[in-house]
Amino acid sequence: MKHVALVVPLFNEEENIKVLIAAIKAVFEKLPYTYNVILVDDGSRDRSLQVVQEIALQDSTINYISFSRNFGHQNALKAGLDHADADCVISLDADMQHPPSMIPEMLQKWEEGFDVVYTVRKNMDGLSPMKKRSSSAFYQLLNWLSEVDLEVGTPDFRLIGRNVLEVLRSLNEYDLFYRGLVKWVGFKQIALEYEENMRFAGKSKYTFKKMFRLALQGITSFSIRPLYAAAYLGFFSTIASLLYFPYAAYSYFFGHVINGWTSVIVTVAFFGGLQLTILGIIGIYLGKLFMQAKGRPLYIVKETNLYGRK
Ligand code: UDP
Ligand code: MG
């Protein structure tokens, strides 16, 4: 029988775990597959880990990996993929926003020969107005800036076959952005639409700060176009400022010097801002190189019941 591993990143999801596991069990009861669930506790500060451990004691299909601190959703996914020993892996969120009832359809597509079955959010009911706007703006910007094309609303709810799993595992880049990476690796891919529910319990763990970081991560991991944009911008503003010289000379000779204060302050402020922005963009890429050069692990496991498997 084929084996399916489910990877679920958790960060303070104590109220959702039991509901999610019950839903997964109900789905797999009717399916001819063996499975195990890998719950990745991303340094939760609530009782998530205890809840998981209690369940794992009685149920051998439940595995967990617990991090020494919060390493972030993408790194939690990485840990799950690193430890999955299965013919295919399905990743989903812990909050029931990704309906486990989609699993049979995903598996069916996989059996039909697709290596990646990813999902596209059909509705945006479960999202706050701020998130709706920022989410579509983000995908548009990413597509414009980089070589991968992502549909609006493709979350980390997807199935990947063993071949893709091995490729993804071999990637050890800092600032992982799986949505882009999965698209980037190629293979035979298909999208399924799904209806996103409201979060079952608790609040979104993606604060604005984390979302902003993920967006920057996504863009700067997939594109060096911002660097080119910075160079072009610098070039054009140099040309534009050259046009200013005749005016400056004219003012000097015909006594308008003191009147120039406004234009000086405006240009100084504008170019000051521009330089800082461009330096910031370059800094982000430099920072990535720095972090990558150190080669630190993307997560640290504190405890797990997965020692037997790998
Ligand atoms: N999550 C995580 N680490 C984090 C933030 C989130 O493992 O630092 C998990 C979280 O528990 C959930 C999934 O990532 O299973 C998606 O997070 P959330 O539902 O809060 O994001 P949203 O659906 O609001 O985008
Ligand atoms: Mg959610």
Short mmCIF file of C-alpha atoms and ligand atoms in Angstrom, two decimals:
data_model
loop_
_atom_site.label_atom_id
_atom_site.label_comp_id
_atom_site.label_asym_id
_atom_site.label_seq_id
_atom_site.Cartn_x
_atom_site.Cartn_y
_atom_site.Cartn_z
CA MET A 1 0.00 0.00 0.00
CA LYS A 2 1.23 3.50 -0.74
CA HIS A 3 2.14 5.69 2.16
CA VAL A 4 1.11 9.33 2.55
CA ALA A 5 2.74 11.73 5.01
CA LEU A 6 0.89 14.82 6.14
CA VAL A 7 2.96 17.77 7.29
CA VAL A 8 1.32 20.30 9.58
CA PRO A 9 3.21 23.31 10.98
CA LEU A 10 1.88 24.45 14.34
CA PHE A 11 2.42 27.64 16.23
CA ASN A 12 0.16 28.06 19.25
CA GLU A 13 -2.66 25.93 17.88
CA GLU A 14 -3.70 23.97 20.99
CA GLU A 15 -7.43 24.24 20.27
CA ASN A 16 -7.15 23.13 16.65
CA ILE A 17 -5.02 20.00 16.87
CA LYS A 18 -7.68 17.50 17.95
CA VAL A 19 -10.22 18.75 15.43
CA LEU A 20 -7.68 18.58 12.64
CA ILE A 21 -6.52 15.08 13.50
CA ALA A 22 -10.10 13.84 13.75
CA ALA A 23 -10.83 15.30 10.32
CA ILE A 24 -7.73 13.69 8.81
CA LYS A 25 -8.58 10.33 10.35
CA ALA A 26 -12.13 10.48 9.00
CA VAL A 27 -10.76 11.08 5.51
CA PHE A 28 -8.18 8.28 5.59
CA GLU A 29 -10.60 5.72 6.98
CA LYS A 30 -12.15 5.53 3.54
CA LEU A 31 -8.91 5.57 1.58
CA PRO A 32 -6.64 2.66 0.62
CA TYR A 33 -3.47 4.30 1.88
CA THR A 34 -1.38 4.11 5.00
CA TYR A 35 -0.44 7.47 6.44
CA ASN A 36 1.29 9.32 9.21
CA VAL A 37 0.84 12.90 10.37
CA ILE A 38 3.96 14.92 11.15
CA LEU A 39 3.03 17.79 13.40
CA VAL A 40 5.82 20.34 13.48
CA ASP A 41 5.61 22.42 16.63
CA ASP A 42 7.29 25.67 15.71
CA GLY A 43 8.20 26.72 19.26
CA SER A 44 4.61 27.10 20.48
CA ARG A 45 4.18 28.89 23.78
CA ASP A 46 0.80 27.35 24.61
CA ARG A 47 -0.05 23.68 25.29
CA SER A 48 0.24 22.59 21.64
CA LEU A 49 3.19 20.29 22.30
CA GLN A 50 1.56 18.61 25.30
CA VAL A 51 -1.65 18.05 23.35
CA VAL A 52 0.32 16.50 20.50
CA GLN A 53 2.37 14.30 22.84
CA GLU A 54 -0.75 12.99 24.56
CA ILE A 55 -2.27 12.02 21.24
CA ALA A 56 0.99 10.52 19.96
CA LEU A 57 1.21 8.21 22.98
CA GLN A 58 -1.96 6.43 21.94
CA ASP A 59 -1.79 6.77 18.21
CA SER A 60 1.15 5.52 16.20
CA THR A 61 0.12 7.47 13.08
CA ILE A 62 0.88 10.72 14.91
CA ASN A 63 4.46 11.97 14.86
CA TYR A 64 5.83 15.25 16.03
CA ILE A 65 8.91 17.38 15.75
CA SER A 66 9.32 20.16 18.26
CA PHE A 67 11.61 23.12 17.64
CA SER A 68 13.77 24.78 20.25
CA ARG A 69 12.12 28.12 19.39
CA ASN A 70 9.95 29.75 16.74
CA PHE A 71 11.71 29.37 13.39
CA GLY A 72 8.78 30.33 11.19
CA HIS A 73 6.22 28.56 9.08
CA GLN A 74 8.44 27.87 6.05
CA ASN A 75 11.18 26.31 8.14
CA ALA A 76 8.57 24.20 9.93
CA LEU A 77 7.46 22.93 6.54
CA LYS A 78 11.07 22.16 5.69
CA ALA A 79 11.45 20.06 8.84
CA GLY A 80 8.31 18.14 7.92
CA LEU A 81 9.58 17.47 4.40
CA ASP A 82 13.02 16.47 5.69
CA HIS A 83 11.47 13.87 7.97
CA ALA A 84 8.74 12.53 5.72
CA ASP A 85 9.29 9.00 4.49
CA ALA A 86 6.42 8.51 2.09
CA ASP A 87 5.34 8.11 -1.51
CA CYS A 88 3.77 11.52 -1.39
CA VAL A 89 3.52 14.36 1.10
CA ILE A 90 0.59 16.68 1.71
CA SER A 91 1.18 19.90 3.62
CA LEU A 92 -1.64 21.80 5.26
CA ASP A 93 -2.25 24.39 7.98
CA ALA A 94 -3.36 23.43 11.44
CA ASP A 95 -6.30 25.80 11.65
CA MET A 96 -8.72 23.92 9.35
CA GLN A 97 -8.51 26.67 6.74
CA HIS A 98 -7.21 24.02 4.36
CA PRO A 99 -10.02 21.46 4.27
CA PRO A 100 -8.82 17.86 4.72
CA SER A 101 -11.88 16.84 2.67
CA MET A 102 -9.83 17.87 -0.40
CA ILE A 103 -7.30 15.11 0.25
CA PRO A 104 -9.03 12.33 -1.75
CA GLU A 105 -9.20 14.54 -4.83
CA MET A 106 -5.55 15.51 -4.44
CA LEU A 107 -4.53 11.87 -4.15
CA GLN A 108 -6.59 11.01 -7.19
CA LYS A 109 -4.77 13.60 -9.29
CA TRP A 110 -1.48 12.23 -8.02
CA GLU A 111 -2.52 8.71 -9.08
CA GLU A 112 -3.36 10.14 -12.49
CA GLY A 113 0.31 11.03 -12.81
CA PHE A 114 0.73 14.55 -11.51
CA ASP A 115 3.81 15.18 -9.39
CA VAL A 116 2.50 18.33 -7.74
CA VAL A 117 -1.12 19.01 -6.89
CA TYR A 118 -1.35 22.54 -5.57
CA THR A 119 -4.41 24.47 -4.55
CA VAL A 120 -5.82 27.85 -5.40
CA ARG A 121 -8.13 29.66 -3.03
CA LYS A 122 -11.52 30.15 -4.67
CA ASN A 123 -13.02 32.50 -2.12
CA MET A 124 -11.54 35.07 0.17
CA ASP A 125 -14.20 34.91 2.90
CA GLY A 126 -11.81 33.73 5.55
CA LEU A 127 -9.49 36.69 5.06
CA SER A 128 -9.51 40.10 6.67
CA PRO A 129 -9.89 43.05 4.25
CA MET A 130 -6.29 44.06 4.89
CA LYS A 131 -5.09 40.57 4.04
CA LYS A 132 -7.20 40.36 0.89
CA ARG A 133 -5.65 43.48 -0.52
CA SER A 134 -2.11 42.78 0.59
CA SER A 135 -2.30 39.20 -0.67
CA SER A 136 -3.27 40.05 -4.25
CA ALA A 137 -0.88 43.02 -4.38
CA PHE A 138 1.89 40.70 -3.25
CA TYR A 139 1.29 38.07 -5.94
CA GLN A 140 1.09 40.73 -8.64
CA LEU A 141 4.34 42.32 -7.51
CA LEU A 142 6.09 38.97 -7.27
CA ASN A 143 4.98 37.93 -10.74
CA TRP A 144 6.06 41.23 -12.18
CA LEU A 145 9.46 41.09 -10.50
CA SER A 146 10.44 37.49 -10.90
CA GLU A 147 10.54 34.64 -13.36
CA VAL A 148 8.04 32.39 -11.58
CA ASP A 149 4.35 32.92 -12.14
CA LEU A 150 2.16 32.30 -9.13
CA GLU A 151 -1.61 32.45 -9.24
CA VAL A 152 -3.16 34.76 -6.67
CA GLY A 153 -3.89 32.79 -3.49
CA THR A 154 -1.74 29.67 -3.72
CA PRO A 155 -1.07 28.67 -0.12
CA ASP A 156 1.15 25.97 1.30
CA PHE A 157 -1.65 23.44 0.89
CA ARG A 158 -0.40 20.95 -1.66
CA LEU A 159 0.59 17.43 -2.47
CA ILE A 160 4.03 16.58 -3.77
CA GLY A 161 5.25 13.25 -5.03
CA ARG A 162 8.40 11.51 -3.88
CA ASN A 163 10.47 12.84 -6.79
CA VAL A 164 9.62 16.46 -6.01
CA LEU A 165 10.11 15.80 -2.31
CA GLU A 166 13.68 14.71 -2.91
CA VAL A 167 14.42 17.79 -4.97
CA LEU A 168 12.93 20.12 -2.37
CA ARG A 169 14.84 18.40 0.39
CA SER A 170 18.11 18.95 -1.36
CA LEU A 171 17.53 22.71 -1.42
CA ASN A 172 19.05 24.26 1.64
CA GLU A 173 18.57 27.88 0.94
CA TYR A 174 18.11 30.47 3.59
CA ASP A 175 14.76 32.30 3.42
CA LEU A 176 12.72 29.48 2.02
CA PHE A 177 9.67 30.37 0.01
CA TYR A 178 8.02 27.08 -0.92
CA ARG A 179 5.23 28.53 -3.03
CA GLY A 180 7.79 29.85 -5.45
CA LEU A 181 10.17 26.90 -5.14
CA VAL A 182 7.50 24.33 -5.93
CA LYS A 183 6.55 26.24 -9.07
CA TRP A 184 10.20 26.64 -9.94
CA VAL A 185 11.13 22.93 -9.77
CA GLY A 186 8.79 22.13 -12.63
CA PHE A 187 7.50 18.54 -13.08
CA LYS A 188 3.87 17.86 -13.93
CA GLN A 189 1.70 20.19 -11.91
CA ILE A 190 -2.02 20.74 -11.58
CA ALA A 191 -4.09 23.23 -9.63
CA LEU A 192 -7.26 22.41 -7.72
CA GLU A 193 -9.61 25.07 -6.46
CA TYR A 194 -10.71 24.94 -2.88
CA GLU A 195 -13.07 26.79 -0.62
CA GLU A 196 -11.24 28.29 2.32
CA ASN A 197 -12.95 28.12 5.70
CA MET A 198 -12.62 30.50 8.58
CA ARG A 199 -9.92 29.59 11.06
CA PHE A 200 -11.43 27.04 13.51
CA ALA A 201 -10.02 28.57 16.70
CA GLY A 202 -7.46 31.14 17.72
CA LYS A 203 -6.07 34.09 15.81
CA SER A 204 -3.89 34.21 12.71
CA LYS A 205 -0.25 33.60 13.58
CA TYR A 206 0.86 35.63 10.62
CA THR A 207 1.25 39.07 12.08
CA PHE A 208 1.72 41.96 9.69
CA LYS A 209 5.42 41.82 10.41
CA LYS A 210 5.66 38.13 9.50
CA MET A 211 3.58 38.67 6.37
CA PHE A 212 5.73 41.55 5.25
CA ARG A 213 8.81 39.47 5.85
CA LEU A 214 7.43 36.56 3.85
CA ALA A 215 6.59 38.91 0.98
CA LEU A 216 10.09 40.39 0.96
CA GLN A 217 11.52 36.89 1.28
CA GLY A 218 9.43 35.73 -1.67
CA ILE A 219 10.50 38.59 -3.87
CA THR A 220 14.17 38.65 -2.98
CA SER A 221 14.51 34.86 -3.15
CA PHE A 222 13.18 34.71 -6.67
CA SER A 223 14.40 37.78 -8.36
CA ILE A 224 17.36 40.07 -8.69
CA ARG A 225 15.27 42.53 -10.64
CA PRO A 226 15.05 44.97 -7.72
CA LEU A 227 18.82 45.32 -7.96
CA TYR A 228 18.55 46.19 -11.63
CA ALA A 229 15.68 48.55 -10.85
CA ALA A 230 17.92 50.25 -8.30
CA ALA A 231 20.70 50.65 -10.84
CA TYR A 232 18.34 52.05 -13.51
CA LEU A 233 16.79 54.43 -11.03
CA GLY A 234 20.23 55.71 -10.03
CA PHE A 235 21.19 56.14 -13.67
CA PHE A 236 18.05 58.06 -14.60
CA SER A 237 18.24 60.33 -11.61
CA THR A 238 21.84 61.16 -12.53
CA ILE A 239 20.73 62.10 -16.04
CA ALA A 240 17.81 64.10 -14.62
CA SER A 241 20.07 65.95 -12.22
CA LEU A 242 22.38 66.89 -15.11
CA LEU A 243 19.44 68.77 -16.59
CA TYR A 244 19.39 70.80 -13.44
CA PHE A 245 22.89 72.23 -13.96
CA PRO A 246 21.99 74.93 -16.53
CA TYR A 247 19.29 76.18 -14.18
CA ALA A 248 21.75 76.24 -11.26
CA ALA A 249 24.29 78.18 -13.37
CA TYR A 250 21.63 80.61 -14.51
CA SER A 251 20.57 81.25 -10.90
CA TYR A 252 24.19 81.74 -9.86
CA PHE A 253 24.90 84.40 -12.45
CA PHE A 254 21.59 86.20 -12.26
CA GLY A 255 21.22 86.32 -8.50
CA HIS A 256 18.49 83.80 -7.73
CA VAL A 257 20.70 81.87 -5.31
CA ILE A 258 18.78 82.39 -2.11
CA ASN A 259 15.49 81.57 -3.82
CA GLY A 260 16.80 78.11 -4.54
CA TRP A 261 16.38 76.92 -0.98
CA THR A 262 13.11 75.07 -1.61
CA SER A 263 14.39 73.18 -4.60
CA VAL A 264 17.58 72.27 -2.76
CA ILE A 265 15.76 70.87 0.23
CA VAL A 266 13.33 68.97 -2.01
CA THR A 267 16.06 67.36 -4.09
CA VAL A 268 18.22 66.59 -1.07
CA ALA A 269 15.30 64.93 0.69
CA PHE A 270 14.25 63.05 -2.44
CA PHE A 271 17.67 61.74 -3.33
CA GLY A 272 18.44 61.01 0.32
CA GLY A 273 15.37 58.79 0.44
CA LEU A 274 16.18 57.18 -2.88
CA GLN A 275 19.72 56.37 -1.82
CA LEU A 276 18.58 54.83 1.44
CA THR A 277 15.99 52.71 -0.35
CA ILE A 278 18.50 51.47 -2.88
CA LEU A 279 21.07 50.79 -0.19
CA GLY A 280 18.35 48.91 1.69
CA ILE A 281 17.59 46.73 -1.32
CA ILE A 282 21.27 45.96 -1.78
CA GLY A 283 21.53 45.34 1.96
CA ILE A 284 18.78 42.73 1.86
CA TYR A 285 20.60 40.75 -0.80
CA LEU A 286 23.90 41.14 0.99
CA GLY A 287 22.25 39.93 4.20
CA LYS A 288 21.01 36.87 2.38
CA LEU A 289 24.50 36.07 1.19
CA PHE A 290 25.81 36.55 4.70
CA MET A 291 23.24 34.22 6.25
CA GLN A 292 23.72 31.66 3.51
CA ALA A 293 27.48 31.79 3.90
CA LYS A 294 27.20 30.91 7.57
CA GLY A 295 25.27 27.81 6.64
CA ARG A 296 23.36 27.56 9.91
CA PRO A 297 20.59 24.99 10.06
CA LEU A 298 17.14 26.33 9.22
CA TYR A 299 15.68 24.86 12.38
CA ILE A 300 16.77 23.12 15.56
CA VAL A 301 14.87 20.10 16.78
CA LYS A 302 14.35 19.95 20.53
CA GLU A 303 12.47 16.68 20.61
CA THR A 304 10.67 14.29 18.32
CA ASN A 305 9.20 10.80 18.27
CA LEU A 306 10.47 10.25 14.75
CA TYR A 307 13.85 8.72 15.54
CA GLY A 308 12.85 5.41 14.03
CA ARG A 309 11.86 6.88 10.68
CA LYS A 310 13.68 9.06 8.25
N1 UDP B 1 2.71 28.93 11.71
C1 UDP B 1 3.95 28.44 12.12
N2 UDP B 1 4.90 29.32 12.54
C2 UDP B 1 4.70 30.67 12.55
C3 UDP B 1 3.44 31.17 12.10
C4 UDP B 1 2.48 30.26 11.67
O1 UDP B 1 4.19 27.23 12.12
O2 UDP B 1 5.60 31.40 12.95
C5 UDP B 1 1.68 27.97 11.26
C6 UDP B 1 0.32 28.13 11.91
O3 UDP B 1 0.22 27.41 13.12
C7 UDP B 1 -0.61 27.56 10.84
C8 UDP B 1 0.09 27.94 9.55
O4 UDP B 1 1.45 28.19 9.89
O5 UDP B 1 -0.71 26.15 10.91
C9 UDP B 1 -0.51 29.15 8.90
O6 UDP B 1 -0.60 30.21 9.82
P1 UDP B 1 -1.91 31.08 10.01
O7 UDP B 1 -3.13 30.23 9.88
O8 UDP B 1 -1.78 31.83 11.28
O9 UDP B 1 -1.78 32.07 8.77
P2 UDP B 1 -2.97 32.64 7.88
O10 UDP B 1 -3.87 31.50 7.53
O11 UDP B 1 -3.63 33.66 8.72
O12 UDP B 1 -2.25 33.19 6.68
MG MG B 2 -4.66 30.15 8.72
#
